Amino acid sequence: MLTDIGAIVAEITAEMRGATERGRVADYIPPLACVSRDRFGIAVVMADGSLHLGGNAEEPFSIQSVSKVFSLTLALGMVGDALWSRVGREPSGSAFNSIVQLETEQGIPRNPFINAGAIVVADVLLAGGTPAEAIAGVLRFVRTLAGDETITIDAKVAAAELATGYRNMALANYMRAFANLQHPVEQALGVYFHQCALAMSCRQLAMAGRFLAHDGRDPATGRCIVTPQRARRINALMMLCGHYDNSGEFAFRVGLPGKSGVGGGILAVVPGTASIAVWSPGLNAKGNSQLGALALERLAAKTGWSVFEASHS
Ligand code: DON
């Protein structure tokens, strides 16, 4: 098994440069349609803080649904296990923006990573104050996790989703009808669209994910972000629900907790070892990064990092 992570990252980056099956860029959020399919970036942060970057690892992209990991972490910090009376923790087996289960399941989304679940989580974040304060709270949290004050929210992306997000509006209104939103739908959606519009590079995203790889602690400072139990549970949700109706396939191929976004980013966690972010804007049919998943599959194979391997060397 190769253990030179820097060499492995360089090798995978070179392989991805030549890939021809790159998927399709999301175009239902207009600014995302303009991003070039040629992009590929990867960042791996090891437990000792060493950082391995490849390709366009420093270029910010729209993290979209990857943000749901951070908003969930914040909401659990606010209301703890009470969250689970409003959101489930089972895979949905449906598309990220599906409405069908909400009818039979009384407006309770299957998990916090499908859009409906993340909108409930955004509603929880509003309990702390105004929409502007909730959005600022998410941004502050992500900056703290990444140790990087330069991270921003792309207002153009948020505005584009507000203008075109009819499905999300439908989901929010439907859940409000079941009394599973406590604030006006416009406010919950405002928070949700802004968190999705966080612009981060692979390096920043991998840095922000470190606490999940280290029992809830920031390995650089030793500061406790969440309890070890909560970190394990968030990882479990990422493994089972992080890629929606593609989660089984991702676990089968990669074997790591991961969370995807339609901007083409994936955050993946190797417990005890590394936090990884990959980015390539072309998506597969289920809305997850085509090359991102392939790169992670190769990385896990070359390093033995699948959580299903007997030893993580
Ligand atoms: O709400 C949406 O549709 C987008 N803001 C986020 C969806 C997303 O990233 C799904 N992930 N693959």
PDB file of N, CA, C and O and ligand atoms in Angstrom, residues 28-29 64-65 68 96 115 161 168 192-193 196 244 259-263 286-288, ligand 1:
ATOM      1  N   TYR A  28     -29.578  24.437 -12.982  1.00  0.00           N
ATOM      2  CA  TYR A  28     -30.838  24.957 -12.441  1.00  0.00           C
ATOM      3  C   TYR A  28     -30.601  26.124 -11.485  1.00  0.00           C
ATOM      4  O   TYR A  28     -31.533  26.842 -11.127  1.00  0.00           O
ATOM      5  N   ILE A  29     -29.347  26.322 -11.070  1.00  0.00           N
ATOM      6  CA  ILE A  29     -28.964  27.547 -10.349  1.00  0.00           C
ATOM      7  C   ILE A  29     -28.058  28.293 -11.336  1.00  0.00           C
ATOM      8  O   ILE A  29     -26.899  27.896 -11.548  1.00  0.00           O
ATOM      9  N   GLN A  64     -22.699  24.613  -1.806  1.00  0.00           N
ATOM     10  CA  GLN A  64     -24.071  24.095  -1.866  1.00  0.00           C
ATOM     11  C   GLN A  64     -24.377  23.122  -0.719  1.00  0.00           C
ATOM     12  O   GLN A  64     -24.204  23.451   0.415  1.00  0.00           O
ATOM     13  N   SER A  65     -24.785  21.900  -1.039  1.00  0.00           N
ATOM     14  CA  SER A  65     -25.272  21.014   0.026  1.00  0.00           C
ATOM     15  C   SER A  65     -24.200  20.538   0.999  1.00  0.00           C
ATOM     16  O   SER A  65     -24.539  19.969   2.037  1.00  0.00           O
ATOM     17  N   LYS A  68     -24.686  21.676   4.460  1.00  0.00           N
ATOM     18  CA  LYS A  68     -25.670  21.066   5.373  1.00  0.00           C
ATOM     19  C   LYS A  68     -24.990  20.368   6.557  1.00  0.00           C
ATOM     20  O   LYS A  68     -25.591  20.200   7.609  1.00  0.00           O
ATOM     21  N   PHE A  96     -32.495  14.550  -3.942  1.00  0.00           N
ATOM     22  CA  PHE A  96     -32.280  15.534  -2.871  1.00  0.00           C
ATOM     23  C   PHE A  96     -33.415  16.535  -2.735  1.00  0.00           C
ATOM     24  O   PHE A  96     -33.652  17.084  -1.677  1.00  0.00           O
ATOM     25  N   ASN A 115     -32.952  18.313   0.856  1.00  0.00           N
ATOM     26  CA  ASN A 115     -33.266  19.741   0.957  1.00  0.00           C
ATOM     27  C   ASN A 115     -34.294  20.024   2.042  1.00  0.00           C
ATOM     28  O   ASN A 115     -34.145  20.974   2.819  1.00  0.00           O
ATOM     29  N   GLU A 161     -30.741  31.573  -6.438  1.00  0.00           N
ATOM     30  CA  GLU A 161     -31.590  30.490  -5.906  1.00  0.00           C
ATOM     31  C   GLU A 161     -32.908  31.013  -5.382  1.00  0.00           C
ATOM     32  O   GLU A 161     -33.936  30.357  -5.516  1.00  0.00           O
ATOM     33  N   ASN A 168     -37.730  24.260  -3.688  1.00  0.00           N
ATOM     34  CA  ASN A 168     -37.465  24.496  -2.265  1.00  0.00           C
ATOM     35  C   ASN A 168     -38.605  25.284  -1.621  1.00  0.00           C
ATOM     36  O   ASN A 168     -38.950  25.044  -0.463  1.00  0.00           O
ATOM     37  N   TYR A 192     -31.227  29.160   4.353  1.00  0.00           N
ATOM     38  CA  TYR A 192     -30.800  27.976   3.593  1.00  0.00           C
ATOM     39  C   TYR A 192     -30.059  28.381   2.305  1.00  0.00           C
ATOM     40  O   TYR A 192     -28.971  27.855   2.007  1.00  0.00           O
ATOM     41  N   PHE A 193     -30.622  29.318   1.551  1.00  0.00           N
ATOM     42  CA  PHE A 193     -29.982  29.700   0.281  1.00  0.00           C
ATOM     43  C   PHE A 193     -28.612  30.344   0.524  1.00  0.00           C
ATOM     44  O   PHE A 193     -27.677  30.148  -0.251  1.00  0.00           O
ATOM     45  N   CYS A 196     -26.013  27.672   1.451  1.00  0.00           N
ATOM     46  CA  CYS A 196     -25.628  26.921   0.243  1.00  0.00           C
ATOM     47  C   CYS A 196     -24.676  27.739  -0.631  1.00  0.00           C
ATOM     48  O   CYS A 196     -23.894  27.181  -1.400  1.00  0.00           O
ATOM     49  N   TYR A 244     -27.558  11.267  -0.922  1.00  0.00           N
ATOM     50  CA  TYR A 244     -28.965  11.028  -1.287  1.00  0.00           C
ATOM     51  C   TYR A 244     -29.168   9.604  -1.807  1.00  0.00           C
ATOM     52  O   TYR A 244     -28.669   8.664  -1.203  1.00  0.00           O
ATOM     53  N   LYS A 259     -20.109  14.125   2.036  1.00  0.00           N
ATOM     54  CA  LYS A 259     -21.265  14.981   1.732  1.00  0.00           C
ATOM     55  C   LYS A 259     -20.995  15.728   0.447  1.00  0.00           C
ATOM     56  O   LYS A 259     -19.960  16.380   0.305  1.00  0.00           O
ATOM     57  N   SER A 260     -21.948  15.606  -0.470  1.00  0.00           N
ATOM     58  CA  SER A 260     -21.780  16.219  -1.786  1.00  0.00           C
ATOM     59  C   SER A 260     -22.578  17.507  -1.902  1.00  0.00           C
ATOM     60  O   SER A 260     -23.461  17.786  -1.086  1.00  0.00           O
ATOM     61  N   GLY A 261     -22.271  18.286  -2.939  1.00  0.00           N
ATOM     62  CA  GLY A 261     -23.054  19.468  -3.272  1.00  0.00           C
ATOM     63  C   GLY A 261     -23.147  19.607  -4.775  1.00  0.00           C
ATOM     64  O   GLY A 261     -22.257  19.119  -5.486  1.00  0.00           O
ATOM     65  N   VAL A 262     -24.201  20.280  -5.265  1.00  0.00           N
ATOM     66  CA  VAL A 262     -24.356  20.413  -6.718  1.00  0.00           C
ATOM     67  C   VAL A 262     -23.346  21.377  -7.349  1.00  0.00           C
ATOM     68  O   VAL A 262     -23.289  21.485  -8.563  1.00  0.00           O
ATOM     69  N   GLY A 263     -22.548  22.050  -6.519  1.00  0.00           N
ATOM     70  CA  GLY A 263     -21.441  22.828  -7.068  1.00  0.00           C
ATOM     71  C   GLY A 263     -20.291  21.918  -7.494  1.00  0.00           C
ATOM     72  O   GLY A 263     -19.326  22.357  -8.099  1.00  0.00           O
ATOM     73  N   LYS A 286     -27.278  11.629 -10.526  1.00  0.00           N
ATOM     74  CA  LYS A 286     -27.902  11.852  -9.214  1.00  0.00           C
ATOM     75  C   LYS A 286     -27.500  13.191  -8.604  1.00  0.00           C
ATOM     76  O   LYS A 286     -27.808  13.462  -7.436  1.00  0.00           O
ATOM     77  N   GLY A 287     -26.740  13.992  -9.345  1.00  0.00           N
ATOM     78  CA  GLY A 287     -26.392  15.326  -8.854  1.00  0.00           C
ATOM     79  C   GLY A 287     -25.154  15.383  -7.982  1.00  0.00           C
ATOM     80  O   GLY A 287     -24.972  16.351  -7.241  1.00  0.00           O
ATOM     81  N   ASN A 288     -24.298  14.371  -8.083  1.00  0.00           N
ATOM     82  CA  ASN A 288     -23.070  14.358  -7.283  1.00  0.00           C
ATOM     83  C   ASN A 288     -21.849  14.382  -8.216  1.00  0.00           C
ATOM     84  O   ASN A 288     -21.902  13.843  -9.323  1.00  0.00           O
TER      85      ASN A 288
HETATM   86  O1  DON B   1     -31.357  23.601  -2.749  1.00  0.00           O
HETATM   87  C1  DON B   1     -30.702  23.244  -3.722  1.00  0.00           C
HETATM   88  O2  DON B   1     -31.202  22.642  -4.657  1.00  0.00           O
HETATM   89  C2  DON B   1     -29.221  23.582  -3.730  1.00  0.00           C
HETATM   90  N1  DON B   1     -28.988  24.821  -3.042  1.00  0.00           N
HETATM   91  C3  DON B   1     -28.416  22.529  -3.040  1.00  0.00           C
HETATM   92  C4  DON B   1     -28.638  21.141  -3.594  1.00  0.00           C
HETATM   93  C5  DON B   1     -27.434  20.278  -3.548  1.00  0.00           C
HETATM   94  O3  DON B   1     -26.319  20.738  -3.453  1.00  0.00           O
HETATM   95  C6  DON B   1     -27.662  18.817  -3.738  1.00  0.00           C
HETATM   96  N2  DON B   1     -26.416  18.086  -3.695  1.00  0.00           N
HETATM   97  N3  DON B   1     -25.868  17.347  -4.407  1.00  0.00           N
END
